[in-house]
Amino acid sequence: MSRRRLGLRKRLALNIFSDLYASTVAGHKLDTIFWECTLRCNLSCRHCGSDCRVDPGIADMPLEDFLRVLDEEVTPHVDPAGVLVIFSGGEVLVRDDLERAGAEVTRRGYPWGMVTNGLSLTAARLQSLMQAGLRSVSVSLDGFEREHNYIRRNPRSFDRALDALRLIVREPSLAYDAVTCVTGAMVPQLEAFREMLIAEGVKHWRLFSIFPMGRAKDDPSLRMTDVQFREMLEFIRRTRREGRIDVSYACEGFLGGYETEVRDHFYQCAAGISVASIRVDGAISGCTSIRANFNQGNIYRDKFWDVWQNRFGQFRNREWARRGACADCSMFRYCLGGGMHLHGDDGELLYCHYHRL
């Protein structure tokens, strides 16, 4: 398989984008808040980076604590209509007060969405969530029945996730996507899986690779080889050109010659730039894939807006990442050391997408 080289025109475009991104970092306009409302989960997935479980030993964050942050420390500084609140977990549907949470966020003028494994999503629950203002949903569907259930470790998971997706695609008012964590076993089946999704009416699909954190750290069965990784990107590139389904690779790494060919935009890590999260224990960070080594404060002792404005130095100035394989890499200007979630507890890069290619 031939290498996708970074041509002159694309390099010039990347230079322009890099300059524009620097101004975006300087402005760090908040447009997305993830609320990790629970670490409880009705599954025990092999690849979980949060190590969630039925009883994680950490209580759900009380809704009132999150609403206080919105009311006192976010709303005075933003247009709520321009900030998406995403409920994440764990599995958000285990919270009995999810509808109340959604209604309260909606009443304050914020659009909200959720990330779910679909196991507990019924038609009645979806309707009650939509009545509470639900605007967007991401549903995890990690392949056909054998592959999905292997990752999710539940024999009902595939059927329930597919049923959830079927409910969602029939709701024209919902923005949604199917999210697939691609393993090596799924790569040869991507063409067939795409056809199944199209037949089910799915129009939006996002593909991820599984990074070695949490339970996935010591499970090689979840990973793609470098050759399979390239095959996945070639598949996305072909599928985008066909135009029958809106498909993209996740926002987690710089892809050299594949930039703008497998995503709608050049690579950027938005964590701490336009995306913040409030974790179940009150920690303030970037997206919820980033673990505690990059926490910037805590809502129970710090003011969220002060943290957003004046901390996040590791997110906004990435020179600290110019070490190891990144030290003399000619692509560092464009990738800035890769996604923050791909740096371990010691700050070292777990793996580089560009080097894989």
Coordinates of C-alpha atoms in Angstrom, one line a residue:
M1 CA 0.0 0.0 0.0
S2 CA 1.6 3.3 -1.1
R3 CA 2.3 6.0 1.4
R4 CA 0.1 9.2 1.5
R5 CA 2.8 11.8 1.2
L6 CA 2.4 15.3 2.5
G7 CA 2.5 17.4 -0.7
L8 CA 3.6 21.0 -1.1
R9 CA 0.0 22.4 -1.4
K10 CA -1.1 20.5 1.7
R11 CA 2.0 21.6 3.6
L12 CA 1.3 25.3 2.7
A13 CA -2.3 24.9 3.9
L14 CA -1.1 23.3 7.1
N15 CA 1.2 26.3 7.7
I16 CA -1.7 28.7 7.3
F17 CA -3.9 26.5 9.6
S18 CA -1.1 26.3 12.2
D19 CA -1.0 30.1 12.4
L20 CA -4.8 30.3 12.7
Y21 CA -4.8 27.6 15.4
A22 CA -2.3 29.7 17.4
S23 CA -4.9 32.5 17.5
T24 CA -7.6 30.0 18.5
V25 CA -5.4 28.9 21.4
A26 CA -4.8 32.4 22.5
G27 CA -8.6 33.1 22.5
H28 CA -9.6 29.7 24.0
K29 CA -13.3 30.3 23.5
L30 CA -15.2 27.7 25.3
D31 CA -17.8 25.9 23.1
T32 CA -18.1 22.4 24.7
I33 CA -18.3 21.2 28.3
F34 CA -18.3 17.5 29.1
W35 CA -20.0 16.6 32.4
E36 CA -18.8 13.2 33.6
C37 CA -21.9 12.7 35.6
T38 CA -21.2 9.1 36.7
L39 CA -18.6 6.4 36.7
R40 CA -21.2 3.7 37.1
C41 CA -21.8 1.5 34.1
N42 CA -24.0 -1.4 33.0
L43 CA -21.1 -2.9 31.0
S44 CA -17.5 -3.8 31.8
C45 CA -15.8 -3.1 28.4
R46 CA -12.4 -4.4 27.6
H47 CA -11.1 -1.1 26.3
C48 CA -12.5 1.2 29.0
G49 CA -10.1 4.0 29.8
S50 CA -12.0 5.0 32.9
D51 CA -12.2 1.5 34.4
C52 CA -15.9 2.0 35.0
R53 CA -18.1 -0.7 36.6
V54 CA -21.5 -1.3 38.3
D55 CA -20.1 0.1 41.6
P56 CA -17.0 2.1 40.9
G57 CA -16.7 3.2 44.5
I58 CA -17.1 6.9 43.5
A59 CA -20.5 8.6 43.9
D60 CA -22.3 10.3 41.1
M61 CA -21.8 14.1 41.1
P62 CA -25.0 15.7 42.5
L63 CA -26.8 17.6 39.7
E64 CA -27.0 20.7 42.0
D65 CA -23.2 20.9 42.1
F66 CA -22.9 21.0 38.3
L67 CA -25.7 23.5 37.9
R68 CA -24.0 25.8 40.4
V69 CA -21.0 25.9 38.2
L70 CA -23.1 26.7 35.2
D71 CA -25.0 29.4 37.0
E72 CA -22.2 31.1 38.8
E73 CA -19.1 30.5 36.8
V74 CA -20.0 29.8 33.2
T75 CA -23.3 31.5 32.2
P76 CA -22.0 35.1 33.1
H77 CA -19.2 34.7 30.6
V78 CA -20.7 32.9 27.6
D79 CA -23.7 32.8 25.3
P80 CA -25.3 29.5 26.5
A81 CA -26.7 28.8 23.1
G82 CA -23.1 28.5 21.8
V83 CA -21.9 26.0 24.4
L84 CA -22.8 22.4 24.0
V85 CA -23.0 20.4 27.3
I86 CA -22.3 16.7 26.8
F87 CA -23.3 14.2 29.5
S88 CA -20.8 11.4 29.7
G89 CA -19.8 8.6 32.0
G90 CA -19.6 5.7 32.8
E91 CA -23.0 5.1 31.2
V92 CA -25.2 8.2 31.5
L93 CA -28.5 6.2 31.3
V94 CA -27.9 4.7 34.8
R95 CA -28.8 8.1 36.3
D96 CA -32.5 8.2 37.2
D97 CA -32.4 12.0 37.2
L98 CA -31.0 12.4 33.6
E99 CA -34.2 13.9 32.3
R100 CA -34.2 16.4 35.2
A101 CA -30.6 17.2 34.4
G102 CA -31.3 17.7 30.8
A103 CA -34.4 19.9 31.5
E104 CA -32.4 22.1 33.9
V105 CA -29.6 22.6 31.4
T106 CA -32.1 23.3 28.6
R107 CA -33.9 25.8 30.9
R108 CA -30.6 27.7 31.2
G109 CA -30.3 27.9 27.4
Y110 CA -27.6 25.3 26.8
P111 CA -28.0 22.6 24.1
W112 CA -27.1 19.2 25.5
G113 CA -26.2 15.8 24.2
M114 CA -25.0 12.4 25.6
V115 CA -22.7 9.5 24.9
T116 CA -24.2 6.1 25.4
N117 CA -23.6 2.4 24.9
G118 CA -27.3 2.0 24.1
L119 CA -27.9 -1.0 26.4
S120 CA -30.7 0.8 28.4
L121 CA -32.1 3.1 25.7
T122 CA -35.8 2.3 25.1
A123 CA -38.2 4.2 22.9
A124 CA -39.9 5.5 26.0
R125 CA -36.6 6.7 27.5
L126 CA -35.6 8.4 24.3
Q127 CA -38.8 10.3 24.1
S128 CA -38.5 11.4 27.7
L129 CA -35.0 12.6 27.1
M130 CA -36.0 14.5 24.0
Q131 CA -38.8 16.2 25.9
A132 CA -36.1 17.3 28.3
G133 CA -34.2 18.9 25.4
L134 CA -31.9 16.2 24.2
R135 CA -30.2 17.5 21.0
S136 CA -27.4 15.0 20.1
V137 CA -26.4 11.4 20.8
S138 CA -23.3 9.3 20.1
V139 CA -24.0 5.6 20.2
S140 CA -21.1 3.0 20.5
L141 CA -21.4 0.2 17.9
D142 CA -18.0 -1.5 17.5
G143 CA -18.7 -3.9 14.7
F144 CA -20.8 -6.9 14.0
E145 CA -22.2 -9.0 16.9
R146 CA -19.2 -11.1 17.6
E147 CA -16.7 -8.2 17.6
H148 CA -18.9 -5.8 19.4
N149 CA -19.9 -8.2 22.1
Y150 CA -16.3 -9.3 22.6
I151 CA -15.3 -5.7 23.3
R152 CA -18.4 -5.0 25.4
R153 CA -18.4 -8.3 27.2
N154 CA -22.2 -8.6 27.2
P155 CA -24.1 -11.0 24.9
R156 CA -27.0 -8.5 24.6
S157 CA -24.9 -5.5 23.9
F158 CA -24.9 -5.6 20.1
D159 CA -28.6 -6.1 19.7
R160 CA -29.4 -3.3 22.2
A161 CA -26.9 -0.9 20.7
L162 CA -28.3 -1.5 17.2
D163 CA -31.9 -1.1 18.5
A164 CA -30.9 2.2 20.1
L165 CA -29.3 3.4 16.8
R166 CA -32.5 2.4 14.9
L167 CA -34.6 4.5 17.3
I168 CA -32.2 7.5 17.0
V169 CA -32.0 7.6 13.2
R170 CA -35.8 7.9 13.0
E171 CA -35.7 11.2 15.0
P172 CA -35.1 14.0 12.5
S173 CA -34.5 16.6 15.3
L174 CA -31.5 14.7 16.7
A175 CA -27.9 15.1 15.7
Y176 CA -26.2 11.8 16.1
D177 CA -23.4 9.5 15.1
A178 CA -22.4 5.9 15.4
V179 CA -19.0 5.5 17.1
T180 CA -16.9 2.5 16.3
C181 CA -13.7 1.5 18.1
V182 CA -11.9 -0.4 15.4
T183 CA -9.9 -3.5 16.4
G184 CA -7.6 -5.5 14.1
A185 CA -10.4 -8.1 13.8
M186 CA -12.8 -5.5 12.4
V187 CA -10.5 -4.0 9.7
P188 CA -11.3 -6.7 7.0
Q189 CA -15.0 -6.3 7.8
L190 CA -15.3 -2.5 7.5
E191 CA -16.7 -2.6 4.0
A192 CA -19.5 -5.0 5.0
F193 CA -20.1 -3.1 8.3
R194 CA -20.5 0.1 6.3
E195 CA -23.1 -1.5 4.1
M196 CA -25.0 -2.6 7.2
L197 CA -25.0 0.9 8.6
I198 CA -26.2 2.4 5.3
A199 CA -29.0 -0.2 5.1
E200 CA -30.0 0.8 8.7
G201 CA -30.3 4.4 7.6
V202 CA -27.2 5.6 9.5
K203 CA -25.8 8.8 7.9
H204 CA -23.0 9.7 10.4
W205 CA -20.2 7.4 11.5
R206 CA -17.0 8.1 13.4
L207 CA -14.1 5.6 13.7
F208 CA -11.5 5.5 16.5
S209 CA -8.5 3.4 17.2
I210 CA -8.1 2.0 20.8
F211 CA -5.3 3.6 22.8
P212 CA -3.4 1.7 25.4
M213 CA -4.8 3.2 28.6
G214 CA -7.1 1.7 31.3
R215 CA -8.1 -1.9 30.7
A216 CA -6.8 -1.7 27.1
K217 CA -3.3 -1.1 28.2
D218 CA -2.4 -4.8 28.5
D219 CA -4.8 -6.3 25.9
P220 CA -3.2 -6.6 22.5
S221 CA -6.3 -8.2 21.0
L222 CA -7.8 -4.7 20.8
R223 CA -5.1 -3.1 18.7
M224 CA -4.5 -2.7 15.0
T225 CA -1.1 -3.3 13.4
D226 CA 0.4 -0.4 11.6
V227 CA -0.7 -2.0 8.3
Q228 CA -4.2 -2.4 9.5
F229 CA -4.2 1.2 10.7
R230 CA -3.3 2.4 7.3
E231 CA -6.0 0.1 5.7
M232 CA -8.6 1.7 8.0
L233 CA -7.6 5.2 6.8
E234 CA -7.7 4.1 3.2
F235 CA -11.1 2.7 3.8
I236 CA -12.3 6.0 5.3
R237 CA -10.8 7.9 2.4
R238 CA -12.5 5.8 -0.2
T239 CA -15.9 5.9 1.6
R240 CA -15.8 9.7 1.9
R241 CA -15.2 9.9 -1.8
E242 CA -18.2 7.7 -2.5
G243 CA -20.4 10.0 -0.4
R244 CA -23.0 7.5 0.7
I245 CA -22.3 7.9 4.4
D246 CA -20.7 10.8 6.4
V247 CA -17.6 9.0 7.9
S248 CA -14.6 10.4 9.6
Y249 CA -11.6 9.4 11.7
A250 CA -11.6 10.7 15.3
C251 CA -9.8 13.9 16.3
E252 CA -6.9 12.1 18.0
G253 CA -3.8 12.4 15.9
F254 CA -1.9 14.1 13.1
L255 CA -2.1 11.9 9.9
G256 CA 0.3 13.4 7.5
G257 CA -0.9 13.0 3.9
Y258 CA -4.3 11.8 5.1
E259 CA -5.0 15.2 6.6
T260 CA -8.4 16.6 5.3
E261 CA -8.9 13.3 3.5
V262 CA -10.3 11.3 6.4
R263 CA -11.7 14.2 8.4
D264 CA -13.3 17.5 7.5
H265 CA -10.5 19.6 8.9
F266 CA -6.8 19.5 9.8
Y267 CA -5.8 17.8 13.0
Q268 CA -6.1 19.8 16.2
C269 CA -6.6 18.8 19.8
A270 CA -9.4 21.0 21.1
A271 CA -9.0 19.9 24.8
G272 CA -8.3 22.9 26.9
I273 CA -8.7 25.1 23.8
S274 CA -12.4 25.0 23.2
V275 CA -13.3 21.9 25.2
A276 CA -13.4 21.5 29.0
S277 CA -14.7 18.7 31.3
I278 CA -15.9 18.5 34.8
R279 CA -15.2 15.1 36.2
V280 CA -17.3 13.1 38.5
D281 CA -15.1 14.1 41.5
G282 CA -15.1 17.7 40.5
A283 CA -11.8 17.8 38.6
I284 CA -11.5 20.3 35.8
S285 CA -9.8 19.1 32.7
G286 CA -10.0 18.9 28.9
C287 CA -12.0 16.1 27.3
T288 CA -12.9 13.1 29.4
S289 CA -10.4 10.8 27.7
I290 CA -7.6 12.7 29.5
R291 CA -6.8 11.3 32.9
A292 CA -5.9 12.9 36.2
N293 CA -2.3 13.8 35.4
F294 CA -3.6 16.8 33.4
N295 CA -6.3 18.0 35.9
Q296 CA -6.2 21.8 36.2
G297 CA -8.3 22.3 39.3
N298 CA -11.5 21.2 41.0
I299 CA -14.9 22.8 41.2
Y300 CA -15.0 22.1 45.0
R301 CA -12.0 24.4 45.7
D302 CA -11.5 26.5 42.5
K303 CA -13.6 28.8 40.4
F304 CA -14.2 27.1 37.1
W305 CA -13.9 30.2 35.0
D306 CA -10.7 31.3 36.7
V307 CA -9.3 27.9 35.9
W308 CA -10.4 28.1 32.3
Q309 CA -9.0 31.5 31.7
N310 CA -5.7 31.2 33.7
R311 CA -4.6 27.6 33.8
F312 CA -4.5 24.9 31.1
G313 CA -0.9 25.9 30.4
Q314 CA 0.0 22.3 29.4
F315 CA -2.8 22.3 26.9
R316 CA -2.1 25.7 25.4
N317 CA 1.6 25.7 25.2
R318 CA 2.8 22.3 24.1
E319 CA 6.5 22.9 24.0
W320 CA 6.9 20.5 27.0
A321 CA 5.9 17.7 24.6
R322 CA 8.9 18.4 22.3
R323 CA 10.9 15.4 23.6
G324 CA 11.6 11.8 22.8
A325 CA 10.3 11.0 19.3
C326 CA 8.9 14.5 19.0
A327 CA 12.2 16.3 19.8
D328 CA 13.4 16.6 16.3
C329 CA 10.2 15.8 14.3
S330 CA 9.6 18.1 11.4
M331 CA 5.8 17.6 11.9
F332 CA 5.8 18.9 15.5
R333 CA 4.5 22.3 14.3
Y334 CA 1.3 20.6 13.0
C335 CA 0.7 18.0 15.7
L336 CA 2.1 19.6 18.8
G337 CA 2.9 16.2 20.3
G338 CA -0.5 14.6 19.5
G339 CA -3.7 14.3 21.5
M340 CA -3.4 15.1 25.2
H341 CA -5.1 11.8 26.0
L342 CA -2.2 10.0 24.3
H343 CA 0.3 11.1 27.0
G344 CA 0.8 8.8 30.0
D345 CA 1.1 9.7 33.6
D346 CA 4.8 10.7 33.1
G347 CA 3.9 12.9 30.1
E348 CA 5.5 10.6 27.6
L349 CA 3.7 10.0 24.3
L350 CA 2.1 6.5 24.2
Y351 CA 2.2 6.4 20.4
C352 CA 2.4 8.7 17.4
H353 CA -0.2 8.4 14.6
Y354 CA 2.2 9.9 12.0
H355 CA 5.0 7.5 12.9
R356 CA 2.6 4.6 12.5
L357 CA 2.1 5.7 8.9

